[in-house]
Tab-separated table of C-alpha atoms in Angstrom:
chain	number	residue	atom	x	y	z
A	1	UNK	CA	142.954	75.479	135.907
A	2	UNK	CA	140.014	77.571	137.128
A	3	UNK	CA	138.546	76.472	140.421
A	4	UNK	CA	134.725	77.214	140.996
A	5	UNK	CA	134.571	78.727	144.458
A	6	UNK	CA	131.048	80.140	144.504
A	7	UNK	CA	127.764	78.791	142.878
A	8	UNK	CA	124.649	80.917	143.267
A	9	UNK	CA	121.123	79.454	143.376
A	10	UNK	CA	120.841	79.969	139.586
A	11	UNK	CA	123.010	77.961	137.207
A	12	UNK	CA	124.173	81.211	135.480
A	13	UNK	CA	125.580	82.634	138.681
A	14	UNK	CA	129.030	81.490	139.654
A	15	UNK	CA	132.613	82.611	140.382
A	16	UNK	CA	135.917	80.962	139.612
A	17	UNK	CA	139.362	81.588	140.911
A	18	UNK	CA	141.574	81.677	137.800
A	19	UNK	CA	144.981	82.430	139.370
A	20	UNK	CA	146.591	83.302	142.750
A	21	UNK	CA	149.961	84.704	143.283
A	22	UNK	CA	151.552	84.939	146.769
A	23	UNK	CA	154.243	87.463	147.322
A	24	UNK	CA	155.955	88.714	150.471
A	25	UNK	CA	153.381	90.861	152.293
A	26	UNK	CA	150.543	90.337	149.774
A	27	UNK	CA	148.503	88.006	147.689
A	28	UNK	CA	146.995	88.815	144.268
A	29	UNK	CA	143.925	86.857	142.924
A	30	UNK	CA	142.287	86.905	139.471
A	31	UNK	CA	138.574	85.890	139.398
A	32	UNK	CA	136.025	85.436	136.713
A	33	UNK	CA	132.396	86.039	137.795
A	34	UNK	CA	129.057	85.713	136.157
A	35	UNK	CA	125.709	86.861	137.710
A	36	UNK	CA	122.419	85.695	136.091
A	37	UNK	CA	119.909	88.307	135.124
A	38	UNK	CA	118.411	89.887	138.285
A	39	UNK	CA	120.836	88.022	140.599
A	40	UNK	CA	123.078	89.611	143.336
A	41	UNK	CA	126.054	88.714	145.460
A	42	UNK	CA	126.763	90.273	148.933
A	43	UNK	CA	130.316	90.450	150.068
A	44	UNK	CA	131.643	90.964	153.481
A	45	UNK	CA	134.445	93.444	154.226
A	46	UNK	CA	138.105	92.272	153.940
A	47	UNK	CA	141.103	93.490	156.059
A	48	UNK	CA	142.131	97.103	155.720
A	49	UNK	CA	144.483	97.698	152.786
A	50	UNK	CA	142.802	95.126	150.428
A	51	UNK	CA	141.883	96.408	147.042
A	52	UNK	CA	139.738	95.269	144.052
A	53	UNK	CA	139.737	96.067	140.473
A	54	UNK	CA	136.616	95.172	138.448
A	55	UNK	CA	136.358	94.927	134.651
A	56	UNK	CA	132.956	94.210	133.025
A	57	UNK	CA	133.252	91.850	130.049
A	58	UNK	CA	129.533	91.568	129.191
A	59	UNK	CA	126.313	92.992	130.430
A	60	UNK	CA	125.831	95.626	133.150
A	61	UNK	CA	127.040	95.508	136.763
A	62	UNK	CA	125.874	97.629	139.643
A	63	UNK	CA	128.236	97.886	142.611
A	64	UNK	CA	126.866	99.280	145.924
A	65	UNK	CA	129.375	100.521	148.591
A	66	UNK	CA	127.002	101.334	151.433
A	67	UNK	CA	129.637	102.792	153.896
A	68	UNK	CA	130.491	105.318	151.214
A	69	UNK	CA	126.892	105.682	150.155
A	70	UNK	CA	127.966	105.137	146.584
A	71	UNK	CA	126.417	103.202	143.753
A	72	UNK	CA	128.326	102.524	140.515
A	73	UNK	CA	126.856	101.102	137.344
A	74	UNK	CA	129.486	99.689	134.928
A	75	UNK	CA	128.828	98.623	131.311
A	76	UNK	CA	130.831	96.122	129.180
A	77	UNK	CA	134.349	97.657	128.731
A	78	UNK	CA	134.328	99.755	132.024
A	79	UNK	CA	136.349	99.169	135.189
A	80	UNK	CA	136.493	100.420	138.713
A	81	UNK	CA	138.975	100.146	141.585
A	82	UNK	CA	137.959	100.460	145.294
A	83	UNK	CA	138.961	99.435	148.755
A	84	UNK	CA	137.675	96.090	150.065
A	85	UNK	CA	137.599	97.167	153.741
A	86	UNK	CA	133.841	97.528	153.605
A	87	UNK	CA	130.942	95.350	152.717
A	88	UNK	CA	129.770	95.649	149.140
A	89	UNK	CA	127.280	94.126	146.822
A	90	UNK	CA	127.144	93.245	143.159
A	91	UNK	CA	123.967	93.299	141.191
A	92	UNK	CA	122.886	92.349	137.667
A	93	UNK	CA	119.905	94.480	136.834
A	94	UNK	CA	120.002	93.482	133.172
A	95	UNK	CA	118.088	90.942	131.267
A	96	UNK	CA	121.208	89.002	130.209
A	97	UNK	CA	123.943	87.392	132.381
A	98	UNK	CA	126.707	89.821	133.517
A	99	UNK	CA	130.356	88.624	133.300
A	100	UNK	CA	133.191	90.352	134.958
A	101	UNK	CA	136.746	89.821	136.202
A	102	UNK	CA	137.940	90.825	139.621
A	103	UNK	CA	141.656	91.338	140.568
A	104	UNK	CA	142.009	91.348	144.318
A	105	UNK	CA	145.055	92.553	146.088
A	106	UNK	CA	145.147	91.185	149.661
A	107	UNK	CA	147.431	92.334	152.458
A	108	UNK	CA	147.525	90.708	155.899
A	109	UNK	CA	146.006	92.626	158.761
A	110	UNK	CA	148.571	93.983	161.066
A	111	UNK	CA	147.501	94.894	164.630
A	112	UNK	CA	148.834	98.219	165.930
């Protein structure tokens, strides 16, 4: 059963954890996100080695990766994979809600 983890200030902005799978040395999570028109979400960096795969279901999503000085604009049906070891921000610049899934692969941080 989906578990709503994040609720934005607007009713149309929210994120739900759909599934989580723990395996030796890693965890995989599947999320469903929706950002209201004009809304944003700022994410902190995760541990080195963590990865994310986005897939836009509806609307348009802008992803900013400031450390790499990159901005990606994804339309419905497009996907993008990137490392989560940096802060990033998700923006809906459109007039309608943007819905997308996130698959997150997390690995524990190991000190050298």
